[in-house]
Coordinates of C-alpha atoms in Angstrom, one line a residue:
M1137 CA -32.6 -11.7 -10.0
R1138 CA -36.2 -12.2 -8.7
N1139 CA -37.6 -15.7 -8.2
V1140 CA -41.3 -14.6 -8.4
E1141 CA -43.2 -13.7 -11.5
Q1142 CA -45.6 -10.8 -12.1
D1143 CA -49.0 -10.8 -13.8
P1144 CA -49.9 -8.2 -16.4
D1145 CA -51.3 -6.0 -13.6
G1146 CA -47.9 -6.0 -11.8
R1147 CA -49.0 -8.2 -8.9
E1148 CA -46.4 -10.8 -7.7
L1149 CA -47.2 -14.4 -8.4
A1150 CA -46.1 -17.2 -6.1
L1151 CA -43.5 -19.8 -7.1
P1152 CA -45.0 -22.7 -9.0
P1153 CA -46.1 -25.6 -6.7
A1154 CA -43.5 -28.0 -8.3
V1155 CA -40.7 -25.5 -7.5
Q1156 CA -41.9 -25.0 -3.9
E1157 CA -42.1 -28.8 -3.4
A1158 CA -38.6 -29.2 -4.7
L1159 CA -37.1 -26.4 -2.5
G1160 CA -38.8 -27.7 0.6
E1161 CA -37.5 -25.7 3.6
L1162 CA -35.6 -23.4 1.3
V1163 CA -38.7 -21.8 -0.2
N1164 CA -38.5 -18.8 2.1
A1165 CA -34.9 -18.2 1.2
A1166 CA -35.9 -18.3 -2.5
K1167 CA -38.2 -15.4 -1.9
D1168 CA -35.2 -13.2 -0.9
G1169 CA -33.4 -13.9 -4.2
L1170 CA -31.1 -16.3 -5.9
L1171 CA -28.1 -15.5 -3.7
A1172 CA -30.1 -16.2 -0.5
L1173 CA -31.2 -19.4 -2.1
S1174 CA -27.6 -20.3 -2.9
V1175 CA -26.5 -19.5 0.7
G1176 CA -29.3 -21.7 2.1
V1177 CA -28.2 -24.6 -0.2
G1178 CA -24.5 -23.9 0.7
L1179 CA -25.2 -24.1 4.5
G1180 CA -27.0 -27.4 3.9
V1181 CA -24.0 -28.7 1.9
L1182 CA -21.7 -27.6 4.7
D1183 CA -23.7 -29.6 7.3
T1184 CA -23.4 -32.7 5.0
L1185 CA -19.7 -32.2 4.5
M1186 CA -19.0 -32.0 8.2
E1187 CA -21.1 -35.1 8.9
E1188 CA -19.3 -37.0 6.2
E1189 CA -15.9 -36.0 7.7
V1190 CA -17.2 -37.3 11.1
T1191 CA -18.1 -40.6 9.5
E1192 CA -14.7 -40.8 7.8
V1193 CA -12.9 -40.2 11.1
V1194 CA -15.2 -42.2 13.5
G1195 CA -16.7 -44.7 11.2
P1196 CA -20.4 -45.5 10.3
K1197 CA -22.9 -44.6 13.0
G1198 CA -24.4 -47.5 15.0
R1199 CA -21.8 -50.0 13.9
R1200 CA -19.5 -51.6 16.5
D1201 CA -15.8 -51.2 15.7
P1202 CA -13.2 -52.3 18.3
D1203 CA -10.4 -50.5 16.3
R1204 CA -12.3 -47.1 16.4
V1205 CA -9.8 -44.3 17.2
A1206 CA -12.5 -41.6 17.8
V1207 CA -16.1 -41.3 18.9
R1208 CA -18.9 -38.8 18.3
H1209 CA -19.4 -36.2 20.9
G1210 CA -22.6 -34.4 20.0
H1211 CA -22.9 -31.0 18.5
E1212 CA -22.4 -27.4 19.7
P1213 CA -22.9 -23.9 18.3
G1214 CA -20.2 -22.7 16.0
E1215 CA -19.7 -19.9 13.4
V1216 CA -18.5 -19.7 9.8
T1217 CA -17.5 -16.8 7.7
L1218 CA -19.9 -15.9 4.9
G1219 CA -19.8 -12.8 2.8
G1220 CA -18.3 -10.4 5.3
R1221 CA -20.4 -11.7 8.3
R1222 CA -20.3 -14.5 10.9
V1223 CA -23.1 -17.0 10.6
G1224 CA -24.1 -19.5 13.3
V1225 CA -24.0 -23.3 12.5
Q1226 CA -24.3 -26.5 14.5
R1227 CA -20.9 -28.1 14.3
P1228 CA -20.3 -31.8 15.2
R1229 CA -17.7 -32.7 17.8
V1230 CA -15.3 -35.7 17.8
R1231 CA -13.2 -36.9 20.6
A1232 CA -10.3 -39.4 20.7
A1233 CA -11.4 -42.9 21.8
D1234 CA -8.6 -43.0 24.5
G1235 CA -10.0 -39.7 26.0
S1236 CA -6.9 -37.7 25.1
G1237 CA -8.9 -34.8 23.7
E1238 CA -11.0 -33.4 20.9
I1239 CA -10.1 -34.0 17.3
R1240 CA -10.2 -31.0 15.0
L1241 CA -12.5 -31.3 12.0
Q1242 CA -10.8 -29.8 8.9
T1243 CA -14.0 -28.9 7.1
Y1244 CA -15.3 -26.7 10.0
A1245 CA -11.8 -25.1 10.5
H1246 CA -11.7 -24.1 6.9
F1247 CA -15.1 -22.4 6.8
A1248 CA -14.7 -20.9 10.2
D1249 CA -11.5 -19.1 9.3
R1250 CA -11.9 -15.4 9.9
D1251 CA -9.3 -14.3 7.3
P1252 CA -11.9 -14.0 4.5
L1253 CA -13.9 -11.7 6.8
T1254 CA -11.0 -9.4 7.6
R1255 CA -10.1 -9.3 3.9
V1256 CA -13.6 -8.2 3.0
V1257 CA -13.6 -5.6 5.7
L1258 CA -10.2 -4.2 4.6
E1259 CA -11.3 -4.0 1.0
Q1260 CA -14.5 -2.3 1.9
M1261 CA -12.8 0.2 4.2
L1262 CA -10.1 1.1 1.7
A1263 CA -12.8 1.6 -0.9
G1264 CA -14.4 4.2 1.2
V1265 CA -17.1 2.3 3.1
S1266 CA -17.5 3.6 6.6
T1267 CA -17.9 1.3 9.6
R1268 CA -21.4 2.5 10.1
R1269 CA -22.4 1.6 6.5
F1270 CA -20.6 -1.7 6.3
A1271 CA -23.6 -3.8 7.0
R1272 CA -25.6 -2.1 4.2
T1273 CA -23.0 -3.2 1.6
R1274 CA -23.6 -6.9 2.3
E1275 CA -25.6 -8.9 -0.3
P1276 CA -29.0 -10.2 0.9
V1277 CA -28.5 -13.8 2.1
G1278 CA -32.0 -14.5 3.5
E1279 CA -33.8 -13.3 6.6
H1280 CA -32.9 -16.4 8.6
V1281 CA -29.2 -15.9 8.1
T1282 CA -29.3 -12.1 8.5
A1283 CA -31.2 -12.4 11.8
A1284 CA -28.4 -14.5 13.3
E1285 CA -25.4 -12.9 11.7
R1286 CA -22.5 -11.3 13.6
S1287 CA -19.4 -9.1 13.0
T1288 CA -21.2 -6.5 11.0
S1289 CA -21.6 -3.9 13.7
K1290 CA -19.6 -0.7 13.7
S1291 CA -17.3 -1.9 16.6
A1292 CA -16.8 -5.4 15.1
V1293 CA -15.9 -4.0 11.7
S1294 CA -13.5 -1.5 13.4
R1295 CA -11.8 -4.3 15.3
E1296 CA -11.4 -6.4 12.2
F1297 CA -9.9 -3.5 10.3
V1298 CA -7.5 -2.6 13.1
G1299 CA -6.3 -6.2 13.2
R1300 CA -5.8 -6.4 9.5
T1301 CA -4.0 -3.1 9.1
T1302 CA -1.8 -3.9 12.1
E1303 CA -0.7 -7.0 10.2
H1304 CA 0.0 -5.0 7.1
L1305 CA 2.1 -2.5 9.0
R1306 CA 4.0 -5.3 10.7
A1307 CA 4.6 -7.0 7.3
L1308 CA 5.8 -3.8 5.6
M1309 CA 8.1 -2.8 8.5
S1310 CA 9.6 -6.2 8.8
R1311 CA 10.3 -6.9 5.1
D1312 CA 13.8 -8.4 4.6
L1313 CA 15.6 -6.0 2.2
G1314 CA 18.8 -8.0 2.0
D1315 CA 18.0 -9.3 -1.5
V1316 CA 16.7 -6.0 -2.8
R1317 CA 19.0 -4.2 -5.2
L1318 CA 17.9 -0.7 -5.8
A1319 CA 18.6 1.6 -8.7
A1320 CA 16.7 4.5 -7.2
L1321 CA 15.2 5.4 -3.8
M1322 CA 12.5 8.0 -3.4
L1323 CA 11.5 9.8 -0.2
D1324 CA 8.6 12.1 0.4
G1325 CA 6.2 13.2 3.2
I1326 CA 2.5 12.8 3.4
E1327 CA 0.3 15.1 5.5
L1328 CA -2.9 13.5 6.9
K1329 CA -5.0 16.0 8.8
G1330 CA -2.3 17.2 11.2
R1331 CA -0.2 14.0 11.1
C1332 CA 2.8 13.4 9.0
C1333 CA 4.5 10.3 7.7
V1334 CA 7.7 10.1 5.7
V1335 CA 7.5 7.2 3.2
A1336 CA 10.1 5.4 1.1
L1337 CA 9.6 3.9 -2.4
G1338 CA 12.4 1.9 -4.1
V1339 CA 12.9 1.2 -7.8
T1340 CA 14.8 -2.1 -8.3
T1341 CA 17.3 -2.7 -11.0
D1342 CA 14.5 -4.7 -12.7
G1343 CA 12.2 -1.6 -12.8
V1344 CA 9.9 -2.9 -10.1
K1345 CA 8.5 -0.3 -7.6
V1346 CA 8.6 -1.5 -4.0
P1347 CA 7.2 0.2 -0.9
L1348 CA 10.1 0.1 1.6
G1349 CA 8.8 1.6 4.8
L1350 CA 7.4 4.7 6.6
W1351 CA 8.0 6.7 9.8
D1352 CA 5.6 8.8 11.8
G1353 CA 6.3 12.3 13.0
S1354 CA 4.7 15.7 13.6
T1355 CA 6.4 17.2 10.6
E1356 CA 8.6 16.2 7.7
N1357 CA 11.8 16.8 9.7
Q1358 CA 15.3 15.5 9.6
T1359 CA 15.0 13.2 12.6
V1360 CA 12.0 11.4 11.2
A1361 CA 13.7 10.9 7.8
R1362 CA 16.9 9.8 9.5
H1363 CA 15.1 7.1 11.5
L1364 CA 13.4 5.9 8.4
L1365 CA 16.6 5.6 6.4
A1366 CA 18.4 3.9 9.3
D1367 CA 15.6 1.4 9.6
L1368 CA 16.0 0.5 5.9
V1369 CA 19.7 -0.1 6.4
D1370 CA 19.0 -2.2 9.5
R1371 CA 16.7 -4.4 7.5
G1372 CA 19.5 -5.2 5.1
L1373 CA 19.2 -2.7 2.3
D1374 CA 22.5 -2.8 0.5
L1375 CA 23.6 0.7 -0.5
D1376 CA 27.4 0.1 -0.7
Q1377 CA 27.2 0.0 -4.5
G1378 CA 25.3 3.2 -4.6
V1379 CA 21.7 4.3 -5.3
L1380 CA 20.2 7.4 -6.9
V1381 CA 18.1 9.2 -4.3
V1382 CA 15.1 11.3 -5.6
L1383 CA 13.8 14.0 -3.3
D1384 CA 11.3 16.8 -3.5
G1385 CA 14.0 19.3 -2.5
G1386 CA 13.1 19.6 1.2
K1387 CA 16.2 20.5 3.3
A1388 CA 15.3 18.1 6.1
L1389 CA 15.2 15.1 3.8
R1390 CA 18.4 16.2 2.1
A1391 CA 20.3 16.5 5.4
A1392 CA 19.0 13.0 6.5
V1393 CA 20.3 11.5 3.3
D1394 CA 23.8 13.0 3.9
Q1395 CA 23.9 11.7 7.5
V1396 CA 22.7 8.1 6.8
L1397 CA 23.6 7.3 3.2
G1398 CA 26.7 9.5 2.7
P1399 CA 27.7 11.0 -0.7
V1400 CA 25.1 9.3 -2.9
P1401 CA 23.9 11.2 -6.0
V1402 CA 20.7 13.1 -5.4
Q1403 CA 18.2 14.1 -8.0
R1404 CA 15.9 16.9 -6.9
C1405 CA 12.4 16.8 -8.3
I1406 CA 12.1 19.3 -11.2
R1407 CA 8.4 19.7 -10.7
H1408 CA 8.7 20.8 -7.1
K1409 CA 11.5 23.2 -8.2
E1410 CA 9.3 24.6 -11.0
R1411 CA 6.4 25.2 -8.6
N1412 CA 8.7 26.9 -6.0
V1413 CA 10.1 29.2 -8.6
L1414 CA 6.8 30.1 -10.2
D1415 CA 5.2 30.9 -6.9
H1416 CA 7.6 33.9 -6.6
L1417 CA 6.4 35.3 -10.0
P1418 CA 3.4 37.3 -11.1
E1419 CA 1.0 35.4 -13.4
A1420 CA 2.1 37.4 -16.5
D1421 CA 5.7 36.1 -16.2
R1422 CA 5.1 32.5 -15.3
D1423 CA 4.5 30.9 -18.8
L1424 CA 7.7 32.3 -20.2
V1425 CA 9.8 31.2 -17.2
K1426 CA 8.1 27.8 -17.2
R1427 CA 9.0 27.2 -20.9
R1428 CA 12.7 28.2 -20.2
L1429 CA 12.9 25.9 -17.2
R1430 CA 11.5 22.9 -19.1
T1431 CA 13.6 23.6 -22.1
A1432 CA 16.8 23.5 -20.0
W1433 CA 15.7 20.4 -18.1
K1434 CA 15.1 18.6 -21.5
Q1435 CA 18.7 19.1 -22.4
S1436 CA 20.7 15.9 -22.4
N1437 CA 24.0 17.8 -22.0
Y1438 CA 24.7 18.7 -18.4
E1439 CA 26.8 21.8 -19.1
L1440 CA 24.4 23.3 -21.6
A1441 CA 21.4 22.7 -19.2
L1442 CA 23.3 24.2 -16.2
D1443 CA 24.3 27.2 -18.2
G1444 CA 20.8 27.8 -19.4
L1445 CA 19.4 27.7 -15.8
N1446 CA 22.1 29.9 -14.5
R1447 CA 21.4 32.5 -17.1
L1448 CA 17.7 32.4 -16.2
A1449 CA 18.6 32.9 -12.6
D1450 CA 20.8 35.9 -13.4
E1451 CA 18.0 37.5 -15.4
L1452 CA 15.5 36.9 -12.6
A1453 CA 17.8 38.3 -9.9
H1454 CA 17.1 41.9 -11.0
S1455 CA 13.3 41.7 -11.3
H1456 CA 12.3 38.8 -9.0
P1457 CA 15.2 38.1 -6.6
G1458 CA 13.0 35.6 -4.6
A1459 CA 12.5 33.5 -7.7
A1460 CA 16.2 33.7 -8.6
A1461 CA 17.2 32.5 -5.1
S1462 CA 14.7 29.7 -5.2
L1463 CA 16.1 28.5 -8.6
R1464 CA 19.7 28.7 -7.4
E1465 CA 19.1 26.7 -4.3
G1466 CA 20.3 23.1 -5.1
L1467 CA 20.2 23.9 -8.8
P1468 CA 22.9 21.4 -9.9
E1469 CA 21.0 18.5 -8.2
T1470 CA 18.0 19.1 -10.6
L1471 CA 20.4 18.0 -13.3
T1472 CA 22.0 15.0 -11.6
L1473 CA 20.5 12.6 -14.2
Q1474 CA 22.0 14.6 -17.1
R1475 CA 25.4 14.6 -15.2
L1476 CA 25.2 10.8 -15.0
G1477 CA 24.4 10.4 -18.6
C1478 CA 20.9 9.0 -18.0
P1479 CA 18.9 8.3 -21.3
E1480 CA 16.0 10.7 -21.8
Q1481 CA 13.2 8.0 -21.5
L1482 CA 14.4 7.0 -18.0
R1483 CA 15.2 10.6 -17.1
R1484 CA 11.5 11.6 -17.6
T1485 CA 10.5 9.0 -15.0
L1486 CA 13.2 9.7 -12.3
A1487 CA 13.5 13.5 -12.7
S1488 CA 10.5 14.0 -10.5
T1489 CA 8.9 12.3 -7.4
N1490 CA 5.8 11.5 -9.5
P1491 CA 6.1 7.7 -8.8
I1492 CA 6.0 8.1 -5.0
E1493 CA 3.4 10.8 -5.2
S1494 CA 1.2 8.4 -7.1
M1495 CA 1.5 6.0 -4.2
I1496 CA 0.8 8.8 -1.7
E1497 CA -2.3 9.9 -3.6
F1498 CA -3.6 6.3 -3.3
V1499 CA -3.1 6.5 0.5
R1500 CA -5.0 9.8 0.6
R1501 CA -7.8 8.4 -1.4
T1502 CA -8.2 5.3 0.8
S1503 CA -8.2 7.3 4.0
R1504 CA -10.4 10.1 2.8
N1505 CA -13.2 9.2 5.2
V1506 CA -11.0 9.5 8.3
K1507 CA -12.2 12.6 10.1
R1508 CA -9.7 12.5 13.0
W1509 CA -6.4 10.7 13.5
Q1510 CA -6.5 9.5 17.1
S1511 CA -2.8 8.4 17.3
G1512 CA 0.4 7.9 15.3
D1513 CA -0.3 4.2 15.3
M1514 CA -3.6 4.8 13.4
C1515 CA -1.8 7.0 10.9
L1516 CA 0.9 4.4 10.3
R1517 CA -1.7 1.6 9.9
W1518 CA -3.8 3.4 7.3
T1519 CA -0.7 4.6 5.4
A1520 CA 0.9 1.1 5.4
A1521 CA -2.4 -0.5 4.2
G1522 CA -2.7 2.1 1.4
M1523 CA 0.9 1.6 0.3
L1524 CA 0.5 -2.2 0.1
E1525 CA -2.8 -1.8 -1.7
A1526 CA -1.1 0.6 -4.2
E1527 CA 1.7 -2.0 -4.7
Q1528 CA -0.8 -4.4 -6.2
Q1529 CA -1.4 -2.0 -9.0
F1530 CA 2.3 -1.1 -9.7
R1531 CA 3.8 -1.6 -13.1
K1532 CA 7.4 -1.5 -14.1
I1533 CA 8.7 2.1 -14.7
I1534 CA 9.0 3.6 -18.1
G1535 CA 12.6 3.4 -19.2
V1536 CA 13.4 0.1 -17.4
D1537 CA 15.7 -1.0 -20.2
H1538 CA 18.1 1.9 -19.3
L1539 CA 18.4 1.1 -15.6
A1540 CA 21.6 -0.9 -16.1
T1541 CA 23.2 2.2 -17.7
L1542 CA 22.1 4.3 -14.8
T1543 CA 23.3 1.8 -12.1
I1544 CA 26.8 1.7 -13.6
A1545 CA 26.9 5.5 -13.7
V1546 CA 25.8 5.8 -10.1
E1547 CA 28.4 3.3 -8.9
R1548 CA 31.2 5.2 -10.7
D1549 CA 29.9 8.5 -9.3
L1550 CA 29.8 7.2 -5.8
A1551 CA 33.3 5.8 -6.1
A1552 CA 34.6 9.1 -7.3
R1553 CA 32.9 11.0 -4.5
R1554 CA 34.4 8.6 -1.9
S1555 CA 37.8 9.0 -3.4
A1556 CA 37.4 12.8 -3.1
T1557 CA 36.8 12.5 0.6
A1558 CA 39.8 10.3 1.2
S1559 CA 42.7 12.3 2.7
P1560 CA 45.8 11.2 4.7
T1561 CA 45.0 13.9 7.3
M1562 CA 41.4 12.9 7.7
S1563 CA 40.3 10.9 10.7
T1564 CA 38.9 7.4 9.8
T1565 CA 36.3 7.7 12.6
T1566 CA 35.0 11.2 11.7
P1567 CA 34.6 11.4 7.9
E1568 CA 33.9 14.8 6.3
P1569 CA 30.1 15.3 5.8
A1570 CA 28.9 14.5 2.3
A1571 CA 27.0 17.8 2.2
T1572 CA 30.3 19.8 1.9
L1573 CA 31.2 18.0 -1.4
A1574 CA 30.9 19.9 -4.6
P1575 CA 28.9 18.1 -7.3
A1576 CA 31.0 16.1 -9.7
H1577 CA 30.8 17.5 -13.3

């Protein structure tokens, strides 16, 4: 909004004399716009508030008071946070009358807090604003304020962002999971320009999606996934009652689940399986095979669905053995939800890794301006910030009303699998690996 008028020829007209007189020293700020005027007024109000607090603590100026507990101690330069920048002010000082030290003024402490600045920096960076362009995104607040502002340079913005994302990473990796009851646990890897993070997303029994943690590595390997799962257990995640684990089908993640979580039911992502099978086929055959795959996966009856997929694999074995082998690998685990009797509405949500991939896509979008990952710490910080930012937009999953049914089925399935591993001749210290178990039908 402009605070000057234009004549019919397009020339700017000065502010009316009455307005200039009323504004006084703020007339120059008014020329920069309404926001700059508001900032000038606000800084003046801040000065008044600080002086009023001094009067409240010390007492009226120039009046003798033998019971005075504090005295004025002049002024010194200070800084307050304003719209993603640090602006200089003259702050009053107050010292205790007995000489014990300086008394902190609450008004100045509130406006000097750097947290609003780091929050603005984080939001701008995650929105795709580079450190070099950060200063340009600030609203005009007047030439006087802009000339003295700080914390808008590339290096200052970078420091603020590193500090904020470090806090986010620490908050995510130190979350207490003792009170979290999961119905499903999703694992997937995210590739970021040569770096890799394995991330975990939980779905609680209330249908709430919760980012659980992440682990850095060079690839999506078994060791990285095992460390991530072990960290979740160390932070209190209770898996004794069982949880459905949803994976993209990677062998490394599957092996890590067996080692850390034991014989929990695993649902392999049907979308990943579909892509893997179709990649082995010529274009002319893909539509028919895709329809048959999806028809089988829509079946609610486990035996019928398994039979349909096995027949398709037998047919492909003659013409496209690679596609047949890809389909048979882990085939029963693409139907785990049918085997557990999961209702169709919830099955559509948990039969694929779409929920965690949606979170991963948010991480990719927020870090799209990063040209080079300097370290694993940088990768972890950006990923954690993106995960927590995505969490703010999460909604309850579709099919939440059926989670209780699924949870009971998972508990029964886990109990049956544990009973199957029990044997009088088996050592109690070296249980049989869960990977050797046949799927329960």
